[in-house]
Amino acid sequence: MTGPLRPFRSARSHRTLRTRLVVVSVVLIAVVCAVIGTVTTLALRSHLYDQLDGRLDEVGKRASGAFAPPGPDRRPGAPGGVQAPTGIELDQFVALGPQPQYTVVAEVRDGTATEGKVGRKSGAAPYTSAQDLDRAQLAALGGVPADSRAHTLGLPGLGSYRAQYVTGPNGSFYVGIPTEDTDGIVNTLILVEVCVTAAGLLAACLAGTVIVGVATRPLRRVAATATRVSELTLHTGEVNLSERVPDAECDPHTEVGQVGAALNRMLDHVRGALEARQQSETRVRRFVADASHELRTPLSSIRGYAELTRRGHEQVGPDTRHALGRIESEAARMTLLVEDLLLLARLDAGRPLEFAPTDLVPLVVDAVSDARAAGRDHDWRLALPDEPAPVCADAARLQQVLVNLLANAQRHTPPGTTVTARVRRQGPWLYVDVEDDGPGIPGTLLPHVFERFARGDSARSRATGSTGLGLAIVRAVAAAHHGAVSVESVPGRTVFTVRLPALAPRPVPPSAPRPAAGPATEPCPRPAGSADPAGPAGSAAEPLSGPAGPAAPAAASPSVPAAPHSQPSHSATTPTRQGA
């Protein structure tokens, strides 16, 4: 029984409070109007039919002779009376008597209607004439019960009638008068009621919409305030929770005012909690930054003294030499951890980066070259576009992102794994994919890979030199560049994707000299798709000297085509092959 009701309940649940109130009010008014109209119609119909039955009874008494004519008493056995004549002339009865038009009378003999007349006007004649009833009409009259009570029936060709069986000195008759006038009055009343009810419902709908809209306006303002609060970013950073319900909507004497006041109190509590959280986070970040900064000097001293002692002229035993080597190794690892913590603290604090137009292609080429040198047991591949991939970025930080992603792929995959670095453009975004065909990331670890100090297995141990902050740095740097990083992993395929806003290339006139290669120091142009698109002017997109030889000077001339942009000659240090 509950199955068929679910769609109705689902549709009803999506209606607003304003709609439900208006609909309920209009339905209630419609029900009241229907009850009043029905009762009124039935009462009027009963009254009119009582009057019609009274006229029918008079017609029956005249036909049966129950009414004595005026003058001396001519009933049988009356004093000095004379035998009253029996029988009536049906033609004169329906045409000349006081009966209404279309009165029907039929004489009954041996229980059967043998002859009948109906009085009606024919054509333009001003008087009523008698017309014979046909067999079908007589048969219909013969079906009226002989109980001297009025009954409703339909006469073929004449319509609806109230008919009655009567008997008296004049004999037995069926008499009937039409109900057309009475039914017309009832039908007119019903039509008027329907029209008035429809107009009233329309007016009630419009008035209810306005009235309910005005009544629920404070509630909508409270909902709008709650919606604006729900759209704020409350989980990170400094939160300015200044949204409040207006004081005019916080009247404690109304239900909506109580809701608004309660929402304001809740927002005050939330704001206090967020401010306390922000202050705590700020203190922790300041502590991490200060501690990381202060630890750099003693760590450098420890490493220096350990190296100096180990390389000194004094003879030390093998145990001491091993201990000094471990001191240097742990000091180096701790120095790396401190540097990563310091970088994250600076990014959390919103320290500005050194943004400049930067081409991603040479950065990817150099990063893959370094990764290949460090992990020759892996198969390193490049998939680069034939055109520059300019972004507005801090080149050093992007280089660190690429190094961390490639090192992560090399460290957590077995020898022989193929690692592919890919640069692609999609609309106003540039994507850098680092894909490997290793065993993948465990499903339980996948949602937490970008968290700080996330370690999923024994490979992520101190023996590998990992601090557990590499992917956290990747996410923080990508966010600082107004981008994002994501990961998809299944057994046999893991892809880390860094998304960055692309820059549109700035048009350079053919006669203008091509700028020399080198670090870009000019301000970043606007991203692609803006009102004034601009892009990097050469800089990092220019080929650098490498194993293939220095870049040809003719490339600066518009008449000499430049080499494909994605070739290994874009890096001075990369012999890595390009391909899928």
Coordinates of C-alpha atoms in Angstrom, one line a residue:
M1 CA 0.0 0.0 0.0
T2 CA 2.9 2.4 0.5
G3 CA 4.4 1.9 -2.9
P4 CA 1.9 3.9 -5.0
L5 CA 1.9 6.7 -2.4
R6 CA 5.6 7.5 -2.7
P7 CA 5.5 9.5 -6.0
F8 CA 2.7 11.7 -4.5
R9 CA 4.5 12.2 -1.3
S10 CA 7.7 13.0 -3.2
A11 CA 6.0 15.6 -5.3
R12 CA 4.3 17.1 -2.3
S13 CA 7.5 17.3 -0.4
H14 CA 9.1 19.5 -3.1
R15 CA 6.4 22.2 -2.7
T16 CA 7.3 25.3 -0.9
L17 CA 5.6 26.3 2.3
R18 CA 4.1 29.3 0.5
T19 CA 2.6 27.0 -2.2
R20 CA 1.3 24.5 0.3
L21 CA -0.4 27.2 2.4
V22 CA -2.1 28.7 -0.7
V23 CA -3.2 25.3 -2.0
V24 CA -4.6 24.3 1.4
S25 CA -6.5 27.6 1.8
V26 CA -7.9 27.4 -1.7
V27 CA -8.9 23.7 -1.3
L28 CA -10.6 24.5 2.0
I29 CA -12.5 27.4 0.5
A30 CA -13.5 25.1 -2.5
V31 CA -14.8 22.5 -0.1
V32 CA -16.8 25.0 1.9
C33 CA -18.2 26.5 -1.3
A34 CA -19.1 23.1 -2.6
V35 CA -20.9 22.1 0.6
I36 CA -22.8 25.4 0.7
G37 CA -23.7 25.2 -2.9
T38 CA -24.9 21.6 -2.6
V39 CA -27.0 22.2 0.4
T40 CA -28.5 25.3 -1.2
T41 CA -29.3 23.5 -4.5
L42 CA -30.9 20.5 -2.7
A43 CA -33.0 22.8 -0.5
L44 CA -34.2 24.9 -3.4
R45 CA -34.9 21.8 -5.6
S46 CA -36.9 20.2 -2.8
H47 CA -38.9 23.4 -2.3
L48 CA -39.6 23.9 -6.0
Y49 CA -40.6 20.2 -6.4
D50 CA -42.9 20.5 -3.4
Q51 CA -44.6 23.5 -5.2
L52 CA -44.7 21.5 -8.4
D53 CA -46.2 18.5 -6.7
G54 CA -48.9 20.9 -5.2
R55 CA -49.9 22.1 -8.6
L56 CA -49.9 18.5 -9.9
D57 CA -52.2 17.5 -7.1
E58 CA -54.6 20.3 -8.0
V59 CA -54.6 19.2 -11.7
G60 CA -55.3 15.6 -10.6
K61 CA -58.2 16.7 -8.4
R62 CA -59.7 18.7 -11.2
A63 CA -59.4 15.8 -13.6
S64 CA -60.9 13.2 -11.1
G65 CA -63.7 15.4 -10.0
A66 CA -62.6 15.7 -6.4
F67 CA -63.0 19.5 -6.7
A68 CA -66.8 20.5 -6.9
P69 CA -67.6 23.3 -9.4
P70 CA -68.8 26.6 -7.9
G71 CA -72.6 27.0 -7.3
P72 CA -75.1 24.6 -5.6
D73 CA -73.9 21.4 -4.3
R74 CA -74.3 19.0 -7.2
R75 CA -72.8 15.9 -5.6
P76 CA -74.9 12.7 -5.7
G77 CA -77.3 12.6 -2.8
A78 CA -77.0 16.3 -2.0
P79 CA -80.1 18.1 -0.8
G80 CA -82.2 18.8 -3.9
G81 CA -79.3 17.7 -5.8
V82 CA -79.1 16.2 -9.2
Q83 CA -76.9 13.4 -10.3
A84 CA -73.5 15.0 -11.2
P85 CA -72.3 14.1 -14.6
T86 CA -69.3 11.8 -14.7
G87 CA -66.3 12.0 -17.1
I88 CA -64.5 15.0 -18.6
E89 CA -63.6 16.2 -22.0
L90 CA -59.9 15.8 -22.3
D91 CA -59.5 18.4 -25.1
Q92 CA -61.2 21.1 -23.1
F93 CA -59.4 20.0 -19.9
V94 CA -55.9 20.6 -21.2
A95 CA -56.8 23.5 -23.5
L96 CA -59.3 25.6 -21.5
G97 CA -58.7 24.8 -17.9
P98 CA -56.4 26.6 -15.5
Q99 CA -53.8 23.9 -16.1
P100 CA -50.3 25.1 -17.1
Q101 CA -49.1 24.6 -20.7
Y102 CA -47.9 21.1 -21.7
T103 CA -50.2 19.5 -19.1
V104 CA -50.7 15.8 -19.8
V105 CA -53.9 13.9 -19.0
A106 CA -54.7 10.3 -20.0
E107 CA -57.9 8.3 -19.2
V108 CA -57.4 4.9 -17.6
R109 CA -59.8 2.1 -18.3
D110 CA -59.2 -1.4 -16.9
G111 CA -55.8 -0.3 -15.6
T112 CA -54.6 0.9 -19.1
A113 CA -54.2 4.4 -20.4
T114 CA -56.4 4.4 -23.5
E115 CA -56.5 8.0 -24.5
G116 CA -54.4 11.0 -23.6
K117 CA -54.0 14.7 -24.5
V118 CA -51.3 17.3 -24.0
G119 CA -52.0 21.0 -24.1
R120 CA -49.6 23.1 -26.1
K121 CA -49.4 26.0 -28.4
S122 CA -48.9 25.3 -32.0
G123 CA -47.0 27.8 -34.2
A124 CA -47.9 31.4 -33.6
A125 CA -51.4 30.7 -32.2
P126 CA -51.9 32.6 -28.9
Y127 CA -54.1 29.9 -27.4
T128 CA -53.5 26.4 -26.2
S129 CA -54.7 23.5 -28.2
A130 CA -55.0 19.8 -27.3
Q131 CA -52.9 17.2 -29.1
D132 CA -53.1 13.4 -28.9
L133 CA -50.5 11.4 -27.1
D134 CA -48.9 8.6 -29.1
R135 CA -48.5 5.0 -27.9
A136 CA -45.0 5.4 -26.5
Q137 CA -46.1 8.4 -24.4
L138 CA -49.2 6.5 -23.2
A139 CA -47.0 3.5 -22.4
A140 CA -44.7 5.7 -20.4
L141 CA -47.6 7.1 -18.4
G142 CA -48.9 3.6 -17.8
G143 CA -45.7 2.8 -16.0
V144 CA -46.5 5.3 -13.2
P145 CA -47.4 3.4 -10.0
A146 CA -51.1 3.7 -9.0
D147 CA -50.3 4.9 -5.5
S148 CA -51.6 8.5 -5.9
R149 CA -48.1 9.9 -5.4
A150 CA -46.1 12.1 -7.7
H151 CA -43.3 10.4 -9.7
T152 CA -40.7 11.7 -12.1
L153 CA -40.6 10.2 -15.6
G154 CA -39.5 11.0 -19.1
L155 CA -42.1 11.2 -21.9
P156 CA -40.7 10.6 -25.3
G157 CA -40.7 13.8 -27.3
L158 CA -41.9 15.9 -24.3
G159 CA -39.1 15.7 -21.8
S160 CA -39.2 15.3 -18.0
Y161 CA -42.5 15.2 -16.2
R162 CA -44.0 14.9 -12.7
A163 CA -46.9 12.4 -13.1
Q164 CA -49.5 11.0 -10.8
Y165 CA -52.3 8.4 -10.9
V166 CA -55.7 9.9 -9.6
T167 CA -59.2 8.5 -9.3
G168 CA -62.5 10.1 -8.5
P169 CA -66.1 10.7 -9.6
N170 CA -64.9 11.5 -13.1
G171 CA -63.0 8.2 -13.3
S172 CA -59.3 7.3 -13.2
F173 CA -56.6 9.3 -14.9
Y174 CA -52.9 9.9 -15.3
V175 CA -52.0 13.5 -15.1
G176 CA -48.6 15.2 -15.4
I177 CA -47.0 18.6 -15.7
P178 CA -43.5 19.4 -17.0
T179 CA -40.5 19.9 -14.8
E180 CA -38.6 22.0 -17.3
D181 CA -39.1 25.4 -15.5
T182 CA -38.2 23.9 -12.2
D183 CA -35.1 22.1 -13.6
G184 CA -34.2 25.3 -15.4
I185 CA -34.2 27.2 -12.1
V186 CA -32.1 24.6 -10.4
N187 CA -29.6 24.4 -13.3
T188 CA -29.3 28.2 -13.4
L189 CA -28.6 28.2 -9.7
I190 CA -25.9 25.5 -10.2
L191 CA -24.3 27.5 -13.0
V192 CA -24.3 30.6 -10.9
E193 CA -22.8 28.8 -8.0
V194 CA -20.1 27.2 -10.2
C195 CA -19.2 30.6 -11.7
V196 CA -19.2 32.4 -8.4
T197 CA -17.2 29.7 -6.8
A198 CA -14.6 29.7 -9.6
A199 CA -14.3 33.4 -9.4
G200 CA -14.0 33.3 -5.6
L201 CA -11.3 30.6 -5.8
L202 CA -9.3 32.6 -8.3
A203 CA -9.6 35.7 -6.1
A204 CA -8.7 33.6 -3.1
C205 CA -5.7 32.1 -4.9
L206 CA -4.4 35.6 -5.8
A207 CA -5.1 37.1 -2.5
G208 CA -3.7 34.1 -0.6
T209 CA -0.5 34.2 -2.7
V210 CA 0.0 37.9 -1.8
I211 CA -1.0 37.5 1.8
V212 CA 1.1 34.3 2.4
G213 CA 4.0 35.9 0.5
V214 CA 4.0 38.9 2.8
A215 CA 3.6 36.7 5.8
T216 CA 6.5 34.4 4.8
R217 CA 8.8 37.2 3.7
P218 CA 10.6 37.2 7.0
L219 CA 11.0 33.4 6.8
R220 CA 12.5 33.8 3.3
R221 CA 15.0 36.4 4.6
V222 CA 16.0 34.0 7.4
A223 CA 16.5 31.2 4.7
A224 CA 18.5 33.6 2.6
T225 CA 20.8 34.4 5.5
A226 CA 21.2 30.7 6.2
T227 CA 22.0 30.0 2.5
R228 CA 24.7 32.7 2.4
V229 CA 26.3 31.2 5.5
S230 CA 26.2 27.7 4.0
E231 CA 28.1 29.1 0.9
L232 CA 31.0 30.4 3.0
T233 CA 34.2 28.4 3.2
L234 CA 34.3 27.6 6.9
H235 CA 36.7 24.7 7.0
T236 CA 39.9 26.6 6.1
G237 CA 41.5 30.0 6.5
E238 CA 40.3 33.0 8.2
V239 CA 36.5 33.2 8.2
N240 CA 34.5 36.5 8.3
L241 CA 31.2 35.2 9.5
S242 CA 29.3 38.5 9.5
E243 CA 26.0 37.3 8.1
R244 CA 23.1 37.9 10.4
V245 CA 19.3 37.9 10.3
P246 CA 18.1 41.5 10.4
D247 CA 16.8 42.7 13.8
A248 CA 13.5 43.4 12.2
E249 CA 13.0 39.7 11.6
C250 CA 14.0 38.7 15.1
D251 CA 10.8 39.6 17.0
P252 CA 10.5 37.1 19.9
H253 CA 6.7 37.4 19.8
T254 CA 6.5 35.6 16.4
E255 CA 7.6 32.2 15.4
V256 CA 9.8 33.4 12.5
G257 CA 11.4 36.0 14.8
Q258 CA 12.2 33.2 17.3
V259 CA 13.9 31.2 14.4
G260 CA 15.8 34.3 13.3
A261 CA 17.0 35.0 16.8
A262 CA 18.0 31.4 17.4
L263 CA 20.0 31.5 14.1
N264 CA 21.8 34.6 15.1
R265 CA 22.8 33.1 18.4
M266 CA 24.0 30.0 16.7
L267 CA 26.0 32.1 14.2
D268 CA 27.6 34.0 17.1
H269 CA 28.6 30.7 18.7
V270 CA 30.0 29.4 15.4
R271 CA 31.9 32.6 14.8
G272 CA 33.4 32.4 18.3
A273 CA 34.5 28.8 17.6
L274 CA 35.9 29.7 14.2
E275 CA 37.9 32.6 15.6
A276 CA 39.3 30.3 18.4
R277 CA 40.2 27.7 15.8
Q278 CA 41.8 30.4 13.6
Q279 CA 43.8 31.7 16.5
S280 CA 44.9 28.2 17.4
E281 CA 45.9 27.4 13.8
T282 CA 47.7 30.7 13.5
R283 CA 49.7 30.0 16.7
V284 CA 50.5 26.5 15.4
R285 CA 51.6 27.8 12.0
R286 CA 53.7 30.5 13.6
F287 CA 55.3 28.0 15.9
V288 CA 56.0 25.7 13.0
A289 CA 57.5 28.5 10.9
D290 CA 59.6 29.8 13.8
A291 CA 60.7 26.4 14.9
S292 CA 61.6 25.4 11.3
H293 CA 63.5 28.6 10.8
E294 CA 65.4 28.3 14.1
L295 CA 66.2 24.6 13.5
R296 CA 67.9 25.3 10.2
T297 CA 71.0 26.8 11.8
P298 CA 71.7 24.1 14.5
L299 CA 71.0 21.4 11.9
S300 CA 73.5 22.9 9.6
S301 CA 76.0 23.1 12.5
I302 CA 75.4 19.4 13.4
R303 CA 76.0 18.4 9.8
G304 CA 79.1 20.5 9.5
Y305 CA 80.7 19.4 12.8
A306 CA 79.9 15.7 12.0
E307 CA 81.5 16.0 8.5
L308 CA 84.4 17.9 9.9
T309 CA 85.1 15.3 12.6
R310 CA 84.7 12.4 10.1
R311 CA 87.0 14.0 7.6
G312 CA 89.6 15.2 10.1
H313 CA 93.2 14.0 10.4
E314 CA 92.5 12.3 13.8
Q315 CA 92.1 8.6 13.7
V316 CA 88.6 7.4 14.7
G317 CA 87.3 3.9 15.0
P318 CA 84.9 2.4 12.5
D319 CA 82.0 2.6 15.0
T320 CA 82.6 6.3 15.5
R321 CA 82.9 6.8 11.8
H322 CA 79.6 4.9 11.3
A323 CA 77.9 7.0 14.0
L324 CA 79.1 10.2 12.4
G325 CA 77.8 9.1 9.0
R326 CA 74.4 8.3 10.6
I327 CA 74.4 11.7 12.3
E328 CA 75.0 13.4 8.9
S329 CA 72.3 11.3 7.2
E330 CA 69.7 12.0 9.9
A331 CA 70.6 15.7 10.0
A332 CA 70.2 15.8 6.2
R333 CA 66.8 14.1 6.5
M334 CA 65.7 16.4 9.3
T335 CA 66.9 19.4 7.3
L336 CA 64.7 18.3 4.4
L337 CA 61.8 17.9 6.8
V338 CA 62.4 21.4 8.3
E339 CA 62.6 22.9 4.8
D340 CA 59.3 21.3 3.8
L341 CA 57.6 22.4 7.0
L342 CA 58.9 25.9 6.5
L343 CA 57.5 26.0 2.9
L344 CA 54.1 24.7 4.0
A345 CA 54.0 27.3 6.8
R346 CA 54.8 30.1 4.4
L347 CA 52.2 28.8 1.9
D348 CA 49.6 28.6 4.8
A349 CA 50.4 32.1 5.8
G350 CA 49.7 33.3 2.3
R351 CA 53.3 34.5 1.5
P352 CA 53.3 35.9 -2.0
L353 CA 55.1 33.8 -4.6
E354 CA 57.2 35.2 -7.4
F355 CA 54.8 34.9 -10.3
A356 CA 56.0 35.3 -13.8
P357 CA 55.1 33.9 -17.3
T358 CA 56.5 30.4 -17.3
D359 CA 56.5 27.6 -19.9
L360 CA 55.6 24.2 -18.4
V361 CA 57.4 22.2 -21.2
P362 CA 61.0 22.9 -20.3
L363 CA 60.2 22.5 -16.6
V364 CA 58.7 19.0 -17.2
V365 CA 61.6 18.1 -19.4
D366 CA 64.2 19.1 -16.8
A367 CA 62.2 17.3 -14.0
V368 CA 62.0 14.1 -16.0
S369 CA 65.7 14.3 -16.8
D370 CA 66.6 14.6 -13.1
A371 CA 64.2 11.8 -12.2
R372 CA 65.8 9.6 -14.9
A373 CA 69.2 10.2 -13.5
A374 CA 68.1 9.3 -10.0
G375 CA 66.0 6.3 -11.1
R376 CA 67.5 4.5 -14.0
D377 CA 65.7 1.3 -13.2
H378 CA 62.4 3.0 -14.4
D379 CA 61.3 3.7 -17.9
W380 CA 60.7 7.5 -18.2
R381 CA 58.7 8.9 -21.0
L382 CA 57.5 12.4 -22.2
A383 CA 54.3 13.3 -24.0
L384 CA 54.5 17.0 -24.8
P385 CA 52.6 19.4 -27.1
D386 CA 54.2 21.0 -30.2
E387 CA 53.4 24.5 -28.8
P388 CA 54.3 26.3 -25.6
A389 CA 52.3 25.7 -22.5
P390 CA 52.5 29.2 -20.8
V391 CA 51.2 29.7 -17.2
C392 CA 51.6 32.5 -14.7
A393 CA 53.6 30.8 -12.0
D394 CA 56.6 30.6 -9.6
A395 CA 58.9 28.5 -11.7
A396 CA 60.9 27.2 -8.7
R397 CA 57.7 26.1 -6.9
L398 CA 56.4 24.4 -10.0
Q399 CA 59.7 22.6 -10.4
Q400 CA 59.4 21.4 -6.9
V401 CA 55.8 20.1 -7.6
L402 CA 57.1 18.1 -10.6
V403 CA 60.1 16.8 -8.7
N404 CA 57.8 15.6 -5.8
L405 CA 55.4 13.9 -8.2
L406 CA 58.1 12.1 -10.2
A407 CA 60.0 11.1 -7.0
N408 CA 56.7 9.8 -5.6
A409 CA 56.2 7.7 -8.7
Q410 CA 59.8 6.4 -8.6
R411 CA 59.8 5.7 -4.9
H412 CA 56.6 3.8 -4.6
T413 CA 56.7 1.7 -7.8
P414 CA 58.9 -1.4 -8.5
P415 CA 61.8 -1.3 -11.0
G416 CA 60.8 -1.5 -14.6
T417 CA 57.7 0.7 -14.1
T418 CA 56.9 3.1 -17.0
V419 CA 56.4 6.7 -15.8
T420 CA 55.0 9.2 -18.3
A421 CA 54.9 12.9 -17.9
R422 CA 52.3 14.6 -20.0
V423 CA 51.4 18.2 -20.7
R424 CA 48.0 18.9 -22.3
R425 CA 45.7 21.8 -22.8
Q426 CA 41.9 21.8 -22.3
G427 CA 40.1 25.0 -22.7
P428 CA 41.5 27.7 -20.4
W429 CA 43.4 25.1 -18.3
L430 CA 46.8 23.4 -18.7
Y431 CA 47.2 19.9 -17.2
V432 CA 50.3 18.1 -16.2
D433 CA 49.8 14.4 -15.8
V434 CA 52.3 12.0 -14.1
E435 CA 51.2 8.5 -14.9
D436 CA 52.7 5.2 -14.0
D437 CA 51.7 1.6 -14.5
G438 CA 52.6 0.5 -11.0
P439 CA 50.5 -1.5 -8.5
G440 CA 48.4 1.6 -7.6
I441 CA 47.5 3.2 -4.3
P442 CA 45.4 1.3 -1.7
G443 CA 41.8 2.4 -1.6
T444 CA 42.0 3.2 2.1
L445 CA 44.9 5.5 1.5
L446 CA 43.6 7.2 -1.7
P447 CA 41.4 9.9 0.0
H448 CA 44.3 10.9 2.3
V449 CA 47.3 11.0 0.0
F450 CA 47.5 14.8 0.0
E451 CA 47.4 15.0 3.8
R452 CA 50.5 15.9 5.7
F453 CA 52.6 13.0 7.0
A454 CA 50.4 10.5 5.2
R455 CA 52.1 7.1 5.0
G456 CA 50.4 4.1 3.6
D457 CA 52.8 1.2 3.7
S458 CA 56.3 0.2 4.6
A459 CA 57.7 1.8 1.5
R460 CA 56.7 5.1 3.0
S461 CA 59.2 4.6 5.8
R462 CA 62.1 6.7 7.1
A463 CA 64.5 4.4 5.2
T464 CA 63.3 5.9 1.9
G465 CA 64.1 9.4 3.0
S466 CA 60.4 10.5 2.5
T467 CA 59.1 13.1 4.9
G468 CA 55.4 12.5 4.1
L469 CA 55.0 16.1 3.1
G470 CA 55.7 15.9 -0.7
L471 CA 52.1 15.5 -1.9
A472 CA 50.9 18.0 0.7
I473 CA 53.4 20.5 -0.8
V474 CA 52.1 19.7 -4.3
R475 CA 48.5 20.5 -3.2
A476 CA 49.5 23.7 -1.4
V477 CA 51.6 25.0 -4.3
A478 CA 48.8 24.2 -6.8
A479 CA 46.3 26.0 -4.7
A480 CA 48.6 29.0 -4.4
H481 CA 48.6 29.1 -8.2
H482 CA 44.8 29.1 -8.3
G483 CA 44.9 25.5 -9.5
A484 CA 44.2 22.0 -8.1
V485 CA 45.7 18.6 -8.0
S486 CA 43.9 15.3 -8.2
V487 CA 44.7 11.6 -8.3
E488 CA 43.1 8.5 -9.9
S489 CA 44.5 5.1 -9.1
V490 CA 43.6 1.5 -10.0
P491 CA 45.9 -1.5 -10.2
G492 CA 48.1 -0.9 -13.2
R493 CA 47.4 2.8 -13.6
T494 CA 48.0 5.8 -11.3
V495 CA 47.7 9.3 -12.5
F496 CA 48.4 12.5 -10.6
T497 CA 47.0 15.6 -12.4
V498 CA 48.0 19.2 -11.7
R499 CA 45.6 21.8 -13.2
L500 CA 46.8 25.3 -13.7
P501 CA 45.3 28.4 -15.4
A502 CA 46.7 28.8 -18.9
L503 CA 47.8 32.1 -20.5
A504 CA 46.9 33.0 -24.0
P505 CA 49.9 33.8 -26.2
R506 CA 50.5 37.4 -26.8
P507 CA 50.6 38.3 -30.5
V508 CA 54.0 39.4 -31.6
P509 CA 54.3 41.5 -34.8
P510 CA 56.5 39.9 -37.5
S511 CA 58.8 42.8 -37.5
A512 CA 59.3 42.7 -33.7
P513 CA 62.6 41.0 -32.5
R514 CA 62.1 37.8 -30.6
P515 CA 63.0 38.2 -26.9
A516 CA 66.0 36.4 -25.7
A517 CA 65.7 33.3 -23.5
G518 CA 66.0 33.6 -19.8
P519 CA 64.0 34.0 -16.7
A520 CA 60.8 36.0 -17.2
T521 CA 60.6 39.1 -15.0
E522 CA 57.7 41.0 -16.5
P523 CA 54.3 40.9 -14.9
C524 CA 52.0 38.0 -15.7
P525 CA 49.6 38.6 -18.6
R526 CA 45.9 37.9 -18.1
P527 CA 44.7 34.3 -18.4
A528 CA 43.2 33.1 -21.6
G529 CA 39.6 34.0 -22.1
S530 CA 39.8 37.4 -20.4
A531 CA 38.9 40.7 -22.0
D532 CA 42.6 41.4 -22.8
P533 CA 44.3 38.1 -23.4
A534 CA 48.1 38.1 -23.2
G535 CA 50.8 35.5 -22.8
P536 CA 54.4 35.0 -22.1
A537 CA 56.8 36.7 -24.4
G538 CA 59.3 33.9 -25.2
S539 CA 61.3 33.6 -21.9
A540 CA 61.2 30.0 -20.7
A541 CA 59.5 28.8 -23.9
E542 CA 62.7 29.4 -25.9
P543 CA 64.9 26.4 -26.6
L544 CA 68.0 26.1 -24.5
S545 CA 71.3 24.7 -25.6
G546 CA 71.6 20.9 -25.0
P547 CA 72.9 17.7 -26.4
A548 CA 71.3 18.5 -29.7
G549 CA 73.3 21.8 -29.9
P550 CA 72.4 25.4 -29.2
A551 CA 69.2 26.8 -30.5
A552 CA 69.6 28.1 -34.0
P553 CA 69.8 31.9 -34.2
A554 CA 67.6 31.8 -37.3
A555 CA 64.7 30.8 -35.1
A556 CA 64.4 34.4 -34.1
S557 CA 63.6 35.4 -37.6
P558 CA 60.0 35.0 -38.8
S559 CA 61.1 33.7 -42.1
V560 CA 62.8 30.7 -40.6
P561 CA 60.5 28.1 -39.0
A562 CA 61.5 27.1 -35.4
A563 CA 62.0 23.5 -34.4
P564 CA 59.1 21.6 -32.9
H565 CA 58.6 23.0 -29.4
S566 CA 58.4 19.6 -27.6
Q567 CA 61.7 18.2 -28.7
P568 CA 64.3 17.2 -26.1
S569 CA 66.4 20.2 -27.3
H570 CA 64.2 22.4 -25.1
S571 CA 66.3 21.3 -22.1
A572 CA 70.0 21.5 -21.6
T573 CA 70.1 18.3 -19.5
T574 CA 67.5 16.0 -20.9
P575 CA 68.3 13.0 -23.2
T576 CA 65.0 11.5 -22.2
R577 CA 63.0 10.1 -25.2
Q578 CA 59.5 11.4 -26.0
G579 CA 56.7 9.1 -26.8
A580 CA 53.6 7.4 -25.5

